[in-house]
């Protein structure tokens, strides 16, 4: 391999210094790979709770982008304040339900649970009317689906 002095190479090849710099930047093996797609996708669905004006029903869902049958979800019913969680993702999932004080200044209560794949669970709550409710389900690695609604 012969290495040219930059000035000699630009003169012999008839290229400007800028063109040589561009050649160096696009040399084979130096390009960055495109970022890999996220392993998890998330969604939140929220609607008015039946029979409880001002309250919301919510469903937080997380699923594998390469296999949508591998997923986990948390479902909160505003009328009755019931939480149902399920995990068929193939991974451990963390679930959290919180509610804030009436004026929203601080979190009043936090409920958390980890759930292995293939499991389901339910929990009933007595949340004061009008409280803001935060619902989430996520992976240990940080991908999280979250919803905000009212009790």
C-alpha atoms as an extended CHARMM CRD file, in Angstrom:
* protein
*
       151  EXT
         1         1  UNK       CA              0.0000000000        0.0000000000        0.0000000000  PROA      1               0.0000000000
         2         2  UNK       CA              1.3190000000        3.4140000000       -0.9200000000  PROA      2               0.0000000000
         3         3  UNK       CA              0.4210000000        6.4060000000        1.2620000000  PROA      3               0.0000000000
         4         4  UNK       CA              0.4300000000        9.7330000000       -0.5280000000  PROA      4               0.0000000000
         5         5  UNK       CA              1.1650000000       13.0520000000        0.9680000000  PROA      5               0.0000000000
         6         6  UNK       CA             -2.2060000000       14.8560000000        1.0320000000  PROA      6               0.0000000000
         7         7  UNK       CA             -0.9280000000       17.7030000000       -1.1180000000  PROA      7               0.0000000000
         8         8  UNK       CA              0.5710000000       15.2790000000       -3.6580000000  PROA      8               0.0000000000
         9         9  UNK       CA             -2.5830000000       13.1390000000       -3.7520000000  PROA      9               0.0000000000
        10        10  UNK       CA             -4.9150000000       16.0720000000       -4.2990000000  PROA      10              0.0000000000
        11        11  UNK       CA             -2.7350000000       17.3550000000       -7.1130000000  PROA      11              0.0000000000
        12        12  UNK       CA             -2.3410000000       13.9640000000       -8.8340000000  PROA      12              0.0000000000
        13        13  UNK       CA             -5.9890000000       12.9930000000       -8.4770000000  PROA      13              0.0000000000
        14        14  UNK       CA             -7.2160000000       16.4630000000       -9.4080000000  PROA      14              0.0000000000
        15        15  UNK       CA             -9.3110000000       16.7240000000       -6.2370000000  PROA      15              0.0000000000
        16        16  UNK       CA             -9.7680000000       19.6060000000       -3.8600000000  PROA      16              0.0000000000
        17        17  UNK       CA             -8.9420000000       19.2410000000       -0.1910000000  PROA      17              0.0000000000
        18        18  UNK       CA            -12.7000000000       19.2360000000        0.5830000000  PROA      18              0.0000000000
        19        19  UNK       CA            -13.2710000000       16.3450000000       -1.8400000000  PROA      19              0.0000000000
        20        20  UNK       CA            -10.4690000000       14.3500000000       -0.2090000000  PROA      20              0.0000000000
        21        21  UNK       CA            -12.0130000000       14.9590000000        3.2070000000  PROA      21              0.0000000000
        22        22  UNK       CA            -15.3490000000       13.7050000000        1.8800000000  PROA      22              0.0000000000
        23        23  UNK       CA            -13.6630000000       10.5720000000        0.5460000000  PROA      23              0.0000000000
        24        24  UNK       CA            -12.1600000000        9.9090000000        3.9530000000  PROA      24              0.0000000000
        25        25  UNK       CA            -15.5290000000       10.3060000000        5.6580000000  PROA      25              0.0000000000
        26        26  UNK       CA            -17.2480000000        7.7840000000        3.4060000000  PROA      26              0.0000000000
        27        27  UNK       CA            -14.4400000000        5.2680000000        3.2980000000  PROA      27              0.0000000000
        28        28  UNK       CA            -15.7040000000        1.6780000000        3.5690000000  PROA      28              0.0000000000
        29        29  UNK       CA            -16.0480000000        0.3880000000        7.0920000000  PROA      29              0.0000000000
        30        30  UNK       CA            -16.3340000000        3.8020000000        8.7050000000  PROA      30              0.0000000000
        31        31  UNK       CA            -20.0790000000        4.3920000000        8.3350000000  PROA      31              0.0000000000
        32        32  UNK       CA            -22.2940000000        4.1870000000       11.4200000000  PROA      32              0.0000000000
        33        33  UNK       CA            -25.0280000000        1.5490000000       11.4030000000  PROA      33              0.0000000000
        34        34  UNK       CA            -28.6250000000        2.7390000000       11.6090000000  PROA      34              0.0000000000
        35        35  UNK       CA            -30.0320000000        2.4880000000       15.1190000000  PROA      35              0.0000000000
        36        36  UNK       CA            -31.7690000000       -0.7780000000       15.8860000000  PROA      36              0.0000000000
        37        37  UNK       CA            -35.5460000000       -0.5480000000       16.2030000000  PROA      37              0.0000000000
        38        38  UNK       CA            -36.9080000000       -0.4770000000       19.7400000000  PROA      38              0.0000000000
        39        39  UNK       CA            -37.5460000000       -3.9190000000       21.2060000000  PROA      39              0.0000000000
        40        40  UNK       CA            -40.8310000000       -2.8040000000       22.7990000000  PROA      40              0.0000000000
        41        41  UNK       CA            -43.7910000000       -0.7240000000       21.6610000000  PROA      41              0.0000000000
        42        42  UNK       CA            -46.2490000000        0.9150000000       24.0610000000  PROA      42              0.0000000000
        43        43  UNK       CA            -49.7960000000        2.2680000000       24.0080000000  PROA      43              0.0000000000
        44        44  UNK       CA            -52.3570000000        3.7790000000       26.3490000000  PROA      44              0.0000000000
        45        45  UNK       CA            -56.1010000000        3.6950000000       25.7510000000  PROA      45              0.0000000000
        46        46  UNK       CA            -58.3490000000        5.8330000000       27.9530000000  PROA      46              0.0000000000
        47        47  UNK       CA            -62.0850000000        6.5010000000       27.8770000000  PROA      47              0.0000000000
        48        48  UNK       CA            -64.8750000000        7.6780000000       30.1870000000  PROA      48              0.0000000000
        49        49  UNK       CA            -65.8440000000        5.1150000000       32.8190000000  PROA      49              0.0000000000
        50        50  UNK       CA            -69.3820000000        3.7970000000       32.5240000000  PROA      50              0.0000000000
        51        51  UNK       CA            -71.5130000000        4.7630000000       35.5270000000  PROA      51              0.0000000000
        52        52  UNK       CA            -68.9390000000        7.0760000000       37.1550000000  PROA      52              0.0000000000
        53        53  UNK       CA            -68.9800000000       10.5950000000       35.6590000000  PROA      53              0.0000000000
        54        54  UNK       CA            -65.5210000000       12.1700000000       35.5560000000  PROA      54              0.0000000000
        55        55  UNK       CA            -63.6890000000        8.8640000000       36.0650000000  PROA      55              0.0000000000
        56        56  UNK       CA            -61.6760000000        6.9980000000       33.4280000000  PROA      56              0.0000000000
        57        57  UNK       CA            -61.0750000000        3.4300000000       32.3750000000  PROA      57              0.0000000000
        58        58  UNK       CA            -57.5050000000        2.9220000000       31.1480000000  PROA      58              0.0000000000
        59        59  UNK       CA            -55.4440000000        0.1760000000       29.5460000000  PROA      59              0.0000000000
        60        60  UNK       CA            -51.6430000000        0.4400000000       29.3930000000  PROA      60              0.0000000000
        61        61  UNK       CA            -50.0690000000       -2.1060000000       27.0140000000  PROA      61              0.0000000000
        62        62  UNK       CA            -46.4940000000       -3.0050000000       26.1070000000  PROA      62              0.0000000000
        63        63  UNK       CA            -45.5520000000       -5.5590000000       23.4290000000  PROA      63              0.0000000000
        64        64  UNK       CA            -42.5020000000       -6.8460000000       21.5890000000  PROA      64              0.0000000000
        65        65  UNK       CA            -42.0780000000       -5.1560000000       18.2350000000  PROA      65              0.0000000000
        66        66  UNK       CA            -40.9610000000       -8.3920000000       16.5910000000  PROA      66              0.0000000000
        67        67  UNK       CA            -43.8350000000      -10.4700000000       18.0370000000  PROA      67              0.0000000000
        68        68  UNK       CA            -47.0400000000       -8.7190000000       19.1010000000  PROA      68              0.0000000000
        69        69  UNK       CA            -48.3040000000      -11.8830000000       20.8300000000  PROA      69              0.0000000000
        70        70  UNK       CA            -45.6430000000      -11.2660000000       23.5080000000  PROA      70              0.0000000000
        71        71  UNK       CA            -47.1800000000       -8.4930000000       25.6110000000  PROA      71              0.0000000000
        72        72  UNK       CA            -48.2510000000       -7.2670000000       29.0280000000  PROA      72              0.0000000000
        73        73  UNK       CA            -51.0790000000       -4.9890000000       30.1100000000  PROA      73              0.0000000000
        74        74  UNK       CA            -52.5770000000       -3.1770000000       33.0390000000  PROA      74              0.0000000000
        75        75  UNK       CA            -56.2990000000       -2.3890000000       32.9930000000  PROA      75              0.0000000000
        76        76  UNK       CA            -57.8720000000        0.0840000000       35.4410000000  PROA      76              0.0000000000
        77        77  UNK       CA            -61.6470000000        0.4430000000       35.8130000000  PROA      77              0.0000000000
        78        78  UNK       CA            -62.5850000000        3.8720000000       37.1630000000  PROA      78              0.0000000000
        79        79  UNK       CA            -66.0360000000        2.6700000000       38.2460000000  PROA      79              0.0000000000
        80        80  UNK       CA            -65.1700000000        0.2460000000       41.0320000000  PROA      80              0.0000000000
        81        81  UNK       CA            -61.4520000000        1.1540000000       41.0570000000  PROA      81              0.0000000000
        82        82  UNK       CA            -60.2550000000       -2.2910000000       40.0890000000  PROA      82              0.0000000000
        83        83  UNK       CA            -56.8500000000       -3.0650000000       38.5620000000  PROA      83              0.0000000000
        84        84  UNK       CA            -56.2350000000       -6.1620000000       36.4580000000  PROA      84              0.0000000000
        85        85  UNK       CA            -52.7020000000       -6.9940000000       35.3130000000  PROA      85              0.0000000000
        86        86  UNK       CA            -51.4850000000       -9.7130000000       32.9780000000  PROA      86              0.0000000000
        87        87  UNK       CA            -48.1510000000      -10.6670000000       31.4790000000  PROA      87              0.0000000000
        88        88  UNK       CA            -47.5140000000      -12.9930000000       28.5460000000  PROA      88              0.0000000000
        89        89  UNK       CA            -44.4240000000      -11.1530000000       27.3030000000  PROA      89              0.0000000000
        90        90  UNK       CA            -41.7500000000      -13.7190000000       28.0940000000  PROA      90              0.0000000000
        91        91  UNK       CA            -40.0970000000      -11.1950000000       30.4510000000  PROA      91              0.0000000000
        92        92  UNK       CA            -40.6150000000       -9.9050000000       33.9870000000  PROA      92              0.0000000000
        93        93  UNK       CA            -42.7850000000       -6.7610000000       34.0500000000  PROA      93              0.0000000000
        94        94  UNK       CA            -43.2330000000       -4.0680000000       36.6520000000  PROA      94              0.0000000000
        95        95  UNK       CA            -46.6590000000       -2.5570000000       37.3430000000  PROA      95              0.0000000000
        96        96  UNK       CA            -47.4560000000        0.6510000000       39.1980000000  PROA      96              0.0000000000
        97        97  UNK       CA            -50.6460000000        2.4590000000       40.1790000000  PROA      97              0.0000000000
        98        98  UNK       CA            -50.4300000000        5.8250000000       41.9270000000  PROA      98              0.0000000000
        99        99  UNK       CA            -52.8360000000        8.5920000000       42.7800000000  PROA      99              0.0000000000
       100       100  UNK       CA            -52.2350000000       12.1910000000       43.7100000000  PROA      100             0.0000000000
       101       101  UNK       CA            -53.9020000000       14.3820000000       46.3290000000  PROA      101             0.0000000000
       102       102  UNK       CA            -56.9890000000       16.3370000000       45.2480000000  PROA      102             0.0000000000
       103       103  UNK       CA            -54.9180000000       19.4030000000       44.3460000000  PROA      103             0.0000000000
       104       104  UNK       CA            -52.2910000000       17.2530000000       42.5890000000  PROA      104             0.0000000000
       105       105  UNK       CA            -49.4580000000       18.5690000000       44.7570000000  PROA      105             0.0000000000
       106       106  UNK       CA            -48.0960000000       15.1690000000       45.8130000000  PROA      106             0.0000000000
       107       107  UNK       CA            -48.4870000000       11.4390000000       45.3210000000  PROA      107             0.0000000000
       108       108  UNK       CA            -50.8400000000       10.1570000000       47.9980000000  PROA      108             0.0000000000
       109       109  UNK       CA            -50.5210000000        6.4090000000       47.4590000000  PROA      109             0.0000000000
       110       110  UNK       CA            -48.3120000000        4.0590000000       45.4080000000  PROA      110             0.0000000000
       111       111  UNK       CA            -48.9450000000        0.3970000000       44.6400000000  PROA      111             0.0000000000
       112       112  UNK       CA            -46.2270000000       -1.6050000000       42.8380000000  PROA      112             0.0000000000
       113       113  UNK       CA            -45.8450000000       -5.2100000000       41.7820000000  PROA      113             0.0000000000
       114       114  UNK       CA            -43.5450000000       -7.2770000000       39.5740000000  PROA      114             0.0000000000
       115       115  UNK       CA            -45.1890000000      -10.0520000000       37.6110000000  PROA      115             0.0000000000
       116       116  UNK       CA            -43.5210000000      -12.8990000000       35.7520000000  PROA      116             0.0000000000
       117       117  UNK       CA            -44.6320000000      -13.9920000000       32.3150000000  PROA      117             0.0000000000
       118       118  UNK       CA            -47.6700000000      -16.2720000000       32.2610000000  PROA      118             0.0000000000
       119       119  UNK       CA            -49.2540000000      -14.6650000000       35.3340000000  PROA      119             0.0000000000
       120       120  UNK       CA            -52.2430000000      -12.4490000000       36.0730000000  PROA      120             0.0000000000
       121       121  UNK       CA            -53.4100000000      -10.6100000000       39.1870000000  PROA      121             0.0000000000
       122       122  UNK       CA            -56.1170000000       -8.2440000000       40.3720000000  PROA      122             0.0000000000
       123       123  UNK       CA            -56.3080000000       -5.5810000000       43.0550000000  PROA      123             0.0000000000
       124       124  UNK       CA            -59.1620000000       -3.4510000000       44.3740000000  PROA      124             0.0000000000
       125       125  UNK       CA            -58.6130000000        0.0980000000       45.5650000000  PROA      125             0.0000000000
       126       126  UNK       CA            -60.5870000000        2.7190000000       47.4520000000  PROA      126             0.0000000000
       127       127  UNK       CA            -59.4510000000        5.8870000000       45.7040000000  PROA      127             0.0000000000
       128       128  UNK       CA            -61.1370000000        9.1570000000       46.7250000000  PROA      128             0.0000000000
       129       129  UNK       CA            -63.2670000000       10.6820000000       43.9460000000  PROA      129             0.0000000000
       130       130  UNK       CA            -61.5600000000       13.0840000000       41.5570000000  PROA      130             0.0000000000
       131       131  UNK       CA            -58.0060000000       11.9500000000       42.2580000000  PROA      131             0.0000000000
       132       132  UNK       CA            -55.5630000000       11.8230000000       39.3420000000  PROA      132             0.0000000000
       133       133  UNK       CA            -54.5270000000        8.2220000000       38.7320000000  PROA      133             0.0000000000
       134       134  UNK       CA            -51.2290000000        7.1840000000       37.1200000000  PROA      134             0.0000000000
       135       135  UNK       CA            -51.0140000000        3.6700000000       35.6720000000  PROA      135             0.0000000000
       136       136  UNK       CA            -47.9190000000        2.0360000000       34.1620000000  PROA      136             0.0000000000
       137       137  UNK       CA            -46.4710000000       -1.2710000000       33.0190000000  PROA      137             0.0000000000
       138       138  UNK       CA            -42.8540000000       -1.6450000000       31.9490000000  PROA      138             0.0000000000
       139       139  UNK       CA            -39.7470000000       -3.7310000000       31.4630000000  PROA      139             0.0000000000
       140       140  UNK       CA            -36.7830000000       -3.7390000000       33.8440000000  PROA      140             0.0000000000
       141       141  UNK       CA            -34.8190000000       -2.0980000000       31.0030000000  PROA      141             0.0000000000
       142       142  UNK       CA            -36.9840000000        1.0020000000       31.0270000000  PROA      142             0.0000000000
       143       143  UNK       CA            -39.5550000000        0.6570000000       28.2290000000  PROA      143             0.0000000000
       144       144  UNK       CA            -42.7860000000        1.7860000000       29.8980000000  PROA      144             0.0000000000
       145       145  UNK       CA            -46.3920000000        2.3390000000       28.9040000000  PROA      145             0.0000000000
       146       146  UNK       CA            -48.1640000000        4.8460000000       31.1040000000  PROA      146             0.0000000000
       147       147  UNK       CA            -51.6230000000        6.3770000000       31.3510000000  PROA      147             0.0000000000
       148       148  UNK       CA            -53.0990000000        9.2170000000       33.3510000000  PROA      148             0.0000000000
       149       149  UNK       CA            -56.7690000000        9.4710000000       34.2340000000  PROA      149             0.0000000000
       150       150  UNK       CA            -59.2370000000       10.1910000000       37.0300000000  PROA      150             0.0000000000
       151       151  UNK       CA            -60.7920000000        8.0400000000       39.7420000000  PROA      151             0.0000000000
